[in-house]
Each structure stands twice: as structure tokens, then as C-alpha cells.
Amino acid sequence: MQSYKQNIDLSNLPRHIAIIMDGNGRWAKEKGEDRLYGHFHGVNSVRSVAEGASELGVEFLTLYAFSTENWDRPQEEVNGLMELLIQTIRKEVPVLNKNNIRLSVIGDLSMLPNDAQAEMEEALKETSKNIGLNLVLALSYSSRWELVNAVKKIAEDIESGKLKANDINQSVLESYLATSNIPDPELMIRTGGEHRISNFLLYQSAYTELYFTDLKWPDFDKEKLFEAICDFQNRERRFGKTGEQIKQNK
Ligand code: FPP
């Protein structure tokens, strides 16, 4: 079978792809298993997709691994997810290094259990010299948390005289976001059949192309990523301009 990879224009790759990995729980339930079984299999999709993005030369891949709201899930599932996270990171760091992938995190890391925080800090350090794909995990992240946090930091800097209200513009605001060193995503993928953004990169996705698939996350892999990128490359991105302006490069 021919791969979608051959149809991808490497000179027009999205620099940043963001993914809402949904459907693990339903995938497991269909198989008569508990939800954690789905998360466990979801790790294979994470590996495959990171590998695919890395092969192509995508610069940033952000995965919504745990939202601020996910803390409200049953304690057993939260504990299981944290444990899975720790084990996965421990196991995958050598693979990340082998593939020149740098790990980073956005979110309120202070909410994570101490061992998860320590494991994460270690993984960030151990992969910090890699210059290939930037794999960004959104952990205990939500856009509303991020915006409240940014406003607090801005207020503190105004109070201390470091910043003047009049100097605030778009790029100053962006420098206070968790994504200050990350370009806006050009493509956002959501698996699992739901058509919503669920508090993920709301500010950053102002002009992002959205791609929804009914496939549940454990059934998604690098080939499906290539398919989504082909779909993205067939779209016309206008950024508020007219189609004619875009064609004439004005
Ligand atoms: C959403 O499916 C998935 C999550 C909340 C967790 C995603 C976690 C992983 C894929 C595994 C760990 C990841 C890394 C990066 C190590 P859901 O539970 O909401 O599924 P449902 O909609 O079918 O209930």
C-alpha cells in the first residue's frame, strides 16, 4: 500500500502540530477492558506519531496528555495516568535521545506528584541538547489556566515597575504564555470523533487548521498523521485575506 508520506510536500510542512489525543477510554471499553488499558495502548500511538513527525522534519509536536480538568477524573484513573507517565518517560528517554528529540512541558507542573515532577525534570535535562523534533507535553495544562497565570505575572511585573501597562502589546502578552518559545500550531488534530478544542491552545490556535478524525487515539499512528498533513497541505490558508490576495502573494 502506498504511504501518504510520498504525497507530502516537505517544503510546506506545518512547523508545529498539536494533537488532542482523545478516545482511549472508549477504545478500551469496546474491548471490554478498563480505561487505563486504553491509555496504556495510547503510548504506542504517541511513539509512532513522534517518530513520524521526526522523520518528516516537523519542528514542534505538542500533545495534550493531561488537562487541568483531568484532575477531576476518578482518583484511580488519575493515579494510573501519572504512573504511566513516569514509566513511559523513564523508558522512552533513550529512544528520544537516539532520535534527537527534545522533550519540553507546558502546564502547571507543580500540580504533579513529586516523583512525576522529578522524573520529568530529569527527562527535560537529559534531552535538552537534542536539536531535532521538539516534543511538547501539555501536562496539567489548560488555556484558561495559562491565561490566568499570564495575567497574574503581568500584574506582578507592573506592580514591581518592570512593565508599564501602556507597553503591553500582542508580543509582550505572548511572552507571558506557556508557549513563549513555541510558534503557533498550524495544524491541530483531534482524534476520538468529538469536534471541540477543550481548553487547548485557545489563544495560539487563532489561525490553526483543525483536523478531526473519528479514529480513537490508540488507532492513530504515523500513517494517519501523514494523511492529516496531506489534508492540511490541500487547504488554502487566508489569515483574514481574500483568496485572490493569497494567490498573488500580496
Ligand atoms: C483522552 O482519552 C486521553 C487522555 C486524557 C490521556 C492521554 C494519555 C496518553 C495517550 C498516555 C500517556 C501519554 C504520554 C505522553 C506518556 P479519554 O480518556 O478522554 O478517552 P474517552 O473520550 O474515550 O473517554
mmCIF file of C-alpha atoms and ligand atoms in Angstrom:
data_model
loop_
_atom_site.group_PDB
_atom_site.id
_atom_site.type_symbol
_atom_site.label_atom_id
_atom_site.label_comp_id
_atom_site.label_asym_id
_atom_site.label_seq_id
_atom_site.Cartn_x
_atom_site.Cartn_y
_atom_site.Cartn_z
ATOM 1 C CA MET A 1 0.000 0.000 0.000
ATOM 2 C CA GLN A 2 1.267 3.442 -0.892
ATOM 3 C CA SER A 3 2.038 5.724 2.040
ATOM 4 C CA TYR A 4 0.653 9.229 2.353
ATOM 5 C CA LYS A 5 4.227 10.187 3.133
ATOM 6 C CA GLN A 6 5.094 10.266 -0.573
ATOM 7 C CA ASN A 7 2.443 12.924 -1.178
ATOM 8 C CA ILE A 8 3.732 15.309 1.482
ATOM 9 C CA ASP A 9 5.400 18.491 0.254
ATOM 10 C CA LEU A 10 8.375 18.722 2.617
ATOM 11 C CA SER A 11 8.888 22.392 1.746
ATOM 12 C CA ASN A 12 5.418 23.212 3.103
ATOM 13 C CA LEU A 13 5.326 21.286 6.370
ATOM 14 C CA PRO A 14 3.455 22.641 9.370
ATOM 15 C CA ARG A 15 6.174 23.817 11.767
ATOM 16 C CA HIS A 16 4.013 22.962 14.731
ATOM 17 C CA ILE A 17 1.376 20.235 15.019
ATOM 18 C CA ALA A 18 -0.785 19.987 18.142
ATOM 19 C CA ILE A 19 -2.819 16.902 18.985
ATOM 20 C CA ILE A 20 -5.777 16.284 21.305
ATOM 21 C CA MET A 21 -5.392 12.561 21.952
ATOM 22 C CA ASP A 22 -8.969 11.512 22.641
ATOM 23 C CA GLY A 23 -10.791 8.187 22.702
ATOM 24 C CA ASN A 24 -8.543 5.973 24.861
ATOM 25 C CA GLY A 25 -11.326 5.200 27.326
ATOM 26 C CA ARG A 26 -13.888 4.305 24.651
ATOM 27 C CA TRP A 27 -11.329 2.241 22.746
ATOM 28 C CA ALA A 28 -10.695 0.174 25.875
ATOM 29 C CA LYS A 29 -14.378 -0.160 26.723
ATOM 30 C CA GLU A 30 -15.114 -1.534 23.241
ATOM 31 C CA LYS A 31 -12.647 -4.275 24.046
ATOM 32 C CA GLY A 32 -14.207 -4.948 27.437
ATOM 33 C CA GLU A 33 -11.157 -3.523 29.231
ATOM 34 C CA ASP A 34 -10.778 -0.701 31.748
ATOM 35 C CA ARG A 35 -9.875 2.837 30.717
ATOM 36 C CA LEU A 36 -6.233 2.541 31.750
ATOM 37 C CA TYR A 37 -5.789 -0.228 29.191
ATOM 38 C CA GLY A 38 -6.666 2.389 26.559
ATOM 39 C CA HIS A 39 -4.160 4.910 27.935
ATOM 40 C CA PHE A 40 -1.527 2.176 28.020
ATOM 41 C CA HIS A 41 -2.077 1.461 24.305
ATOM 42 C CA GLY A 42 -2.192 5.195 23.627
ATOM 43 C CA VAL A 43 1.516 5.313 24.400
ATOM 44 C CA ASN A 44 2.220 3.269 21.241
ATOM 45 C CA SER A 45 0.435 5.946 19.210
ATOM 46 C CA VAL A 46 2.492 8.649 20.945
ATOM 47 C CA ARG A 47 5.672 6.806 19.964
ATOM 48 C CA SER A 48 4.577 6.254 16.363
ATOM 49 C CA VAL A 49 3.384 9.835 15.842
ATOM 50 C CA ALA A 50 6.524 11.347 17.384
ATOM 51 C CA GLU A 51 8.611 9.121 15.144
ATOM 52 C CA GLY A 52 6.596 10.153 12.072
ATOM 53 C CA ALA A 53 6.855 13.867 12.868
ATOM 54 C CA SER A 54 10.560 13.461 13.471
ATOM 55 C CA GLU A 55 11.126 11.596 10.170
ATOM 56 C CA LEU A 56 9.478 14.408 8.228
ATOM 57 C CA GLY A 57 11.338 17.204 9.989
ATOM 58 C CA VAL A 58 8.393 18.797 11.807
ATOM 59 C CA GLU A 59 9.817 21.228 14.390
ATOM 60 C CA PHE A 60 7.208 21.083 17.178
ATOM 61 C CA LEU A 61 4.709 18.420 18.199
ATOM 62 C CA THR A 62 2.503 19.264 21.180
ATOM 63 C CA LEU A 63 0.450 16.503 22.778
ATOM 64 C CA TYR A 64 -2.414 17.188 25.175
ATOM 65 C CA ALA A 65 -1.504 14.464 27.663
ATOM 66 C CA PHE A 66 -3.357 15.700 30.768
ATOM 67 C CA SER A 67 -5.640 18.695 31.102
ATOM 68 C CA THR A 68 -6.310 20.817 34.179
ATOM 69 C CA GLU A 69 -9.821 19.315 34.135
ATOM 70 C CA ASN A 70 -8.467 15.738 34.045
ATOM 71 C CA TRP A 71 -7.627 16.090 37.769
ATOM 72 C CA ASP A 72 -11.375 15.646 38.343
ATOM 73 C CA ARG A 73 -11.372 12.107 36.911
ATOM 74 C CA PRO A 74 -11.708 9.162 39.325
ATOM 75 C CA GLN A 75 -8.643 9.017 41.592
ATOM 76 C CA GLU A 76 -7.748 5.559 40.330
ATOM 77 C CA GLU A 77 -7.536 6.779 36.725
ATOM 78 C CA VAL A 78 -5.520 9.873 37.711
ATOM 79 C CA ASN A 79 -3.050 7.714 39.663
ATOM 80 C CA GLY A 80 -2.816 5.254 36.782
ATOM 81 C CA LEU A 81 -2.137 8.021 34.274
ATOM 82 C CA MET A 82 0.575 9.549 36.475
ATOM 83 C CA GLU A 83 2.199 6.150 36.908
ATOM 84 C CA LEU A 84 2.039 5.541 33.148
ATOM 85 C CA LEU A 85 3.594 8.914 32.541
ATOM 86 C CA ILE A 86 6.508 8.244 34.885
ATOM 87 C CA GLN A 87 7.160 4.787 33.459
ATOM 88 C CA THR A 88 6.850 5.956 29.859
ATOM 89 C CA ILE A 89 9.231 8.847 30.331
ATOM 90 C CA ARG A 90 11.760 6.658 32.116
ATOM 91 C CA LYS A 91 11.586 4.087 29.334
ATOM 92 C CA GLU A 92 11.485 6.460 26.376
ATOM 93 C CA VAL A 93 14.290 8.913 27.199
ATOM 94 C CA PRO A 94 16.961 6.751 25.479
ATOM 95 C CA VAL A 95 14.678 6.464 22.417
ATOM 96 C CA LEU A 96 14.173 10.238 22.414
ATOM 97 C CA ASN A 97 17.924 10.744 22.576
ATOM 98 C CA LYS A 98 18.511 8.234 19.792
ATOM 99 C CA ASN A 99 16.091 10.183 17.595
ATOM 100 C CA ASN A 100 17.478 13.589 18.606
ATOM 101 C CA ILE A 101 14.094 14.567 20.104
ATOM 102 C CA ARG A 102 13.963 17.237 22.782
ATOM 103 C CA LEU A 103 11.264 16.994 25.399
ATOM 104 C CA SER A 104 9.566 20.013 26.937
ATOM 105 C CA VAL A 105 6.460 20.612 29.005
ATOM 106 C CA ILE A 106 3.735 23.236 29.219
ATOM 107 C CA GLY A 107 1.337 23.312 32.156
ATOM 108 C CA ASP A 108 1.219 23.593 35.908
ATOM 109 C CA LEU A 109 3.914 21.049 36.772
ATOM 110 C CA SER A 110 3.621 21.916 40.461
ATOM 111 C CA MET A 111 0.306 20.014 40.477
ATOM 112 C CA LEU A 112 2.021 16.725 39.591
ATOM 113 C CA PRO A 113 3.068 14.242 42.282
ATOM 114 C CA ASN A 114 6.680 14.769 43.396
ATOM 115 C CA ASP A 115 8.029 11.643 41.703
ATOM 116 C CA ALA A 116 6.423 12.620 38.385
ATOM 117 C CA GLN A 117 7.898 16.121 38.682
ATOM 118 C CA ALA A 118 11.354 14.722 39.408
ATOM 119 C CA GLU A 119 11.164 12.235 36.517
ATOM 120 C CA MET A 120 10.060 14.994 34.189
ATOM 121 C CA GLU A 121 12.814 17.416 35.270
ATOM 122 C CA GLU A 122 15.371 14.684 34.682
ATOM 123 C CA ALA A 123 13.988 13.873 31.206
ATOM 124 C CA LEU A 124 13.967 17.567 30.252
ATOM 125 C CA LYS A 125 17.600 17.841 31.292
ATOM 126 C CA GLU A 126 18.683 14.625 29.583
ATOM 127 C CA THR A 127 17.127 15.589 26.241
ATOM 128 C CA SER A 128 17.907 19.319 26.377
ATOM 129 C CA LYS A 129 20.816 19.132 23.928
ATOM 130 C CA ASN A 130 18.833 17.441 21.152
ATOM 131 C CA ILE A 131 18.157 19.605 18.133
ATOM 132 C CA GLY A 132 15.573 17.567 16.194
ATOM 133 C CA LEU A 133 11.849 17.491 16.908
ATOM 134 C CA ASN A 134 10.626 19.403 19.970
ATOM 135 C CA LEU A 135 8.127 17.122 21.665
ATOM 136 C CA VAL A 136 5.998 19.269 23.953
ATOM 137 C CA LEU A 137 3.796 17.555 26.525
ATOM 138 C CA ALA A 138 0.851 19.585 27.768
ATOM 139 C CA LEU A 139 0.528 18.338 31.337
ATOM 140 C CA SER A 140 -1.903 19.775 33.822
ATOM 141 C CA TYR A 141 -2.455 22.352 31.096
ATOM 142 C CA SER A 142 -5.472 24.345 30.012
ATOM 143 C CA SER A 143 -5.686 27.621 28.140
ATOM 144 C CA ARG A 144 -7.729 29.264 30.883
ATOM 145 C CA TRP A 145 -5.095 28.286 33.463
ATOM 146 C CA GLU A 146 -2.404 29.646 31.137
ATOM 147 C CA LEU A 147 -4.180 32.963 30.601
ATOM 148 C CA VAL A 148 -4.920 33.491 34.306
ATOM 149 C CA ASN A 149 -1.290 32.684 35.050
ATOM 150 C CA ALA A 150 -0.068 35.147 32.404
ATOM 151 C CA VAL A 151 -2.304 37.925 33.721
ATOM 152 C CA LYS A 152 -1.013 37.316 37.281
ATOM 153 C CA LYS A 153 2.620 37.533 36.134
ATOM 154 C CA ILE A 154 1.923 40.675 34.121
ATOM 155 C CA ALA A 155 0.222 42.277 37.144
ATOM 156 C CA GLU A 156 3.218 41.388 39.331
ATOM 157 C CA ASP A 157 5.622 42.939 36.815
ATOM 158 C CA ILE A 158 3.520 46.096 36.655
ATOM 159 C CA GLU A 159 3.414 46.295 40.456
ATOM 160 C CA SER A 160 7.182 45.938 40.676
ATOM 161 C CA GLY A 161 7.723 48.550 37.951
ATOM 162 C CA LYS A 162 9.253 46.079 35.462
ATOM 163 C CA LEU A 163 6.466 46.632 32.956
ATOM 164 C CA LYS A 164 4.171 49.522 32.028
ATOM 165 C CA ALA A 165 0.530 48.864 31.141
ATOM 166 C CA ASN A 166 0.953 51.015 28.064
ATOM 167 C CA ASP A 167 3.776 48.826 26.770
ATOM 168 C CA ILE A 168 1.632 45.703 26.631
ATOM 169 C CA ASN A 169 1.061 44.515 23.100
ATOM 170 C CA GLN A 170 0.479 41.155 21.453
ATOM 171 C CA SER A 171 4.100 40.049 21.549
ATOM 172 C CA VAL A 172 4.504 41.108 25.212
ATOM 173 C CA LEU A 173 1.390 39.124 26.136
ATOM 174 C CA GLU A 174 2.705 36.112 24.185
ATOM 175 C CA SER A 175 5.967 36.236 26.108
ATOM 176 C CA TYR A 176 3.992 35.520 29.308
ATOM 177 C CA LEU A 177 2.260 32.437 27.890
ATOM 178 C CA ALA A 178 3.488 28.877 28.497
ATOM 179 C CA THR A 179 4.247 28.709 24.774
ATOM 180 C CA SER A 180 6.546 31.753 24.746
ATOM 181 C CA ASN A 181 9.260 29.869 22.840
ATOM 182 C CA ILE A 182 6.941 27.877 20.615
ATOM 183 C CA PRO A 183 5.366 29.073 17.339
ATOM 184 C CA ASP A 184 1.577 28.884 16.956
ATOM 185 C CA PRO A 185 0.381 25.499 15.724
ATOM 186 C CA GLU A 186 -0.501 25.437 12.024
ATOM 187 C CA LEU A 187 -2.371 22.157 12.363
ATOM 188 C CA MET A 188 -4.409 20.824 15.283
ATOM 189 C CA ILE A 189 -5.624 17.227 15.191
ATOM 190 C CA ARG A 190 -8.302 15.781 17.458
ATOM 191 C CA THR A 191 -8.969 12.061 17.478
ATOM 192 C CA GLY A 192 -11.974 10.311 19.015
ATOM 193 C CA GLY A 193 -14.815 11.833 16.998
ATOM 194 C CA GLU A 194 -15.543 14.945 19.094
ATOM 195 C CA HIS A 195 -15.433 18.336 17.367
ATOM 196 C CA ARG A 196 -14.164 20.718 20.027
ATOM 197 C CA ILE A 197 -10.911 22.245 21.303
ATOM 198 C CA SER A 198 -11.439 21.585 25.032
ATOM 199 C CA ASN A 199 -9.357 24.401 26.523
ATOM 200 C CA PHE A 200 -6.244 23.560 24.465
ATOM 201 C CA LEU A 201 -4.046 26.337 22.988
ATOM 202 C CA LEU A 202 -7.078 28.617 22.550
ATOM 203 C CA TYR A 203 -5.051 31.808 22.089
ATOM 204 C CA GLN A 204 -2.430 30.133 19.911
ATOM 205 C CA SER A 205 -4.936 28.461 17.587
ATOM 206 C CA ALA A 206 -6.471 31.674 16.236
ATOM 207 C CA TYR A 207 -5.494 30.679 12.660
ATOM 208 C CA THR A 208 -4.811 26.981 13.153
ATOM 209 C CA GLU A 209 -6.256 24.477 10.695
ATOM 210 C CA LEU A 210 -8.384 21.951 12.562
ATOM 211 C CA TYR A 211 -8.483 18.277 11.608
ATOM 212 C CA PHE A 212 -10.932 15.906 13.241
ATOM 213 C CA THR A 213 -10.941 12.148 12.886
ATOM 214 C CA ASP A 214 -13.288 9.501 14.287
ATOM 215 C CA LEU A 215 -10.318 7.214 14.938
ATOM 216 C CA LYS A 216 -9.716 6.708 18.625
ATOM 217 C CA TRP A 217 -6.245 7.637 19.812
ATOM 218 C CA PRO A 218 -4.857 4.068 20.164
ATOM 219 C CA ASP A 219 -5.805 3.520 16.477
ATOM 220 C CA PHE A 220 -3.966 6.645 15.330
ATOM 221 C CA ASP A 221 -0.387 6.275 14.095
ATOM 222 C CA LYS A 222 2.230 7.956 11.937
ATOM 223 C CA GLU A 223 0.486 6.969 8.687
ATOM 224 C CA LYS A 224 -2.668 8.702 9.940
ATOM 225 C CA LEU A 225 -0.528 11.713 10.806
ATOM 226 C CA PHE A 226 0.815 11.771 7.236
ATOM 227 C CA GLU A 227 -2.783 11.636 5.968
ATOM 228 C CA ALA A 228 -3.706 14.635 8.158
ATOM 229 C CA ILE A 229 -0.687 16.576 6.872
ATOM 230 C CA CYS A 230 -1.709 15.849 3.243
ATOM 231 C CA ASP A 231 -5.188 17.168 4.048
ATOM 232 C CA PHE A 232 -3.624 20.285 5.624
ATOM 233 C CA GLN A 233 -1.475 20.878 2.541
ATOM 234 C CA ASN A 234 -4.536 20.868 0.308
ATOM 235 C CA ARG A 235 -6.132 23.742 2.215
ATOM 236 C CA GLU A 236 -5.822 27.423 1.414
ATOM 237 C CA ARG A 237 -4.813 29.439 4.465
ATOM 238 C CA ARG A 238 -6.008 33.022 4.142
ATOM 239 C CA PHE A 239 -5.369 34.649 7.551
ATOM 240 C CA GLY A 240 -8.290 37.057 7.006
ATOM 241 C CA LYS A 241 -7.193 37.985 3.468
ATOM 242 C CA THR A 242 -9.011 37.108 0.223
ATOM 243 C CA GLY A 243 -8.247 34.044 -1.872
ATOM 244 C CA GLU A 244 -7.048 36.316 -4.705
ATOM 245 C CA GLN A 245 -4.572 38.108 -2.418
ATOM 246 C CA ILE A 246 -3.143 34.772 -1.296
ATOM 247 C CA LYS A 247 -2.756 33.553 -4.897
ATOM 248 C CA GLN A 248 -0.993 36.779 -5.876
ATOM 249 C CA ASN A 249 1.132 36.607 -2.726
ATOM 250 C CA LYS A 250 0.009 40.091 -1.574
HETATM 251 C C1 FPP B 1 -8.066 11.089 26.372
HETATM 252 O O1 FPP B 1 -8.821 9.909 26.203
HETATM 253 C C2 FPP B 1 -6.699 10.808 26.775
HETATM 254 C C3 FPP B 1 -6.091 11.272 27.906
HETATM 255 C C4 FPP B 1 -6.768 12.141 28.874
HETATM 256 C C5 FPP B 1 -4.715 10.888 28.282
HETATM 257 C C6 FPP B 1 -3.761 10.723 27.159
HETATM 258 C C7 FPP B 1 -2.625 9.911 27.648
HETATM 259 C C8 FPP B 1 -1.915 9.043 26.907
HETATM 260 C C9 FPP B 1 -2.112 8.821 25.466
HETATM 261 C C10 FPP B 1 -0.870 8.182 27.547
HETATM 262 C C11 FPP B 1 0.299 8.879 28.136
HETATM 263 C C12 FPP B 1 0.912 9.890 27.285
HETATM 264 C C13 FPP B 1 2.223 10.214 27.279
HETATM 265 C C14 FPP B 1 2.659 11.396 26.502
HETATM 266 C C15 FPP B 1 3.243 9.454 28.004
HETATM 267 P P1 FPP B 1 -10.106 9.735 27.085
HETATM 268 O O2 FPP B 1 -9.727 9.021 28.327
HETATM 269 O O3 FPP B 1 -10.771 11.052 27.308
HETATM 270 O O4 FPP B 1 -10.991 8.822 26.175
HETATM 271 P P2 FPP B 1 -12.577 8.805 26.104
HETATM 272 O O5 FPP B 1 -13.004 10.100 25.479
HETATM 273 O O6 FPP B 1 -12.847 7.643 25.201
HETATM 274 O O7 FPP B 1 -13.108 8.616 27.482
#
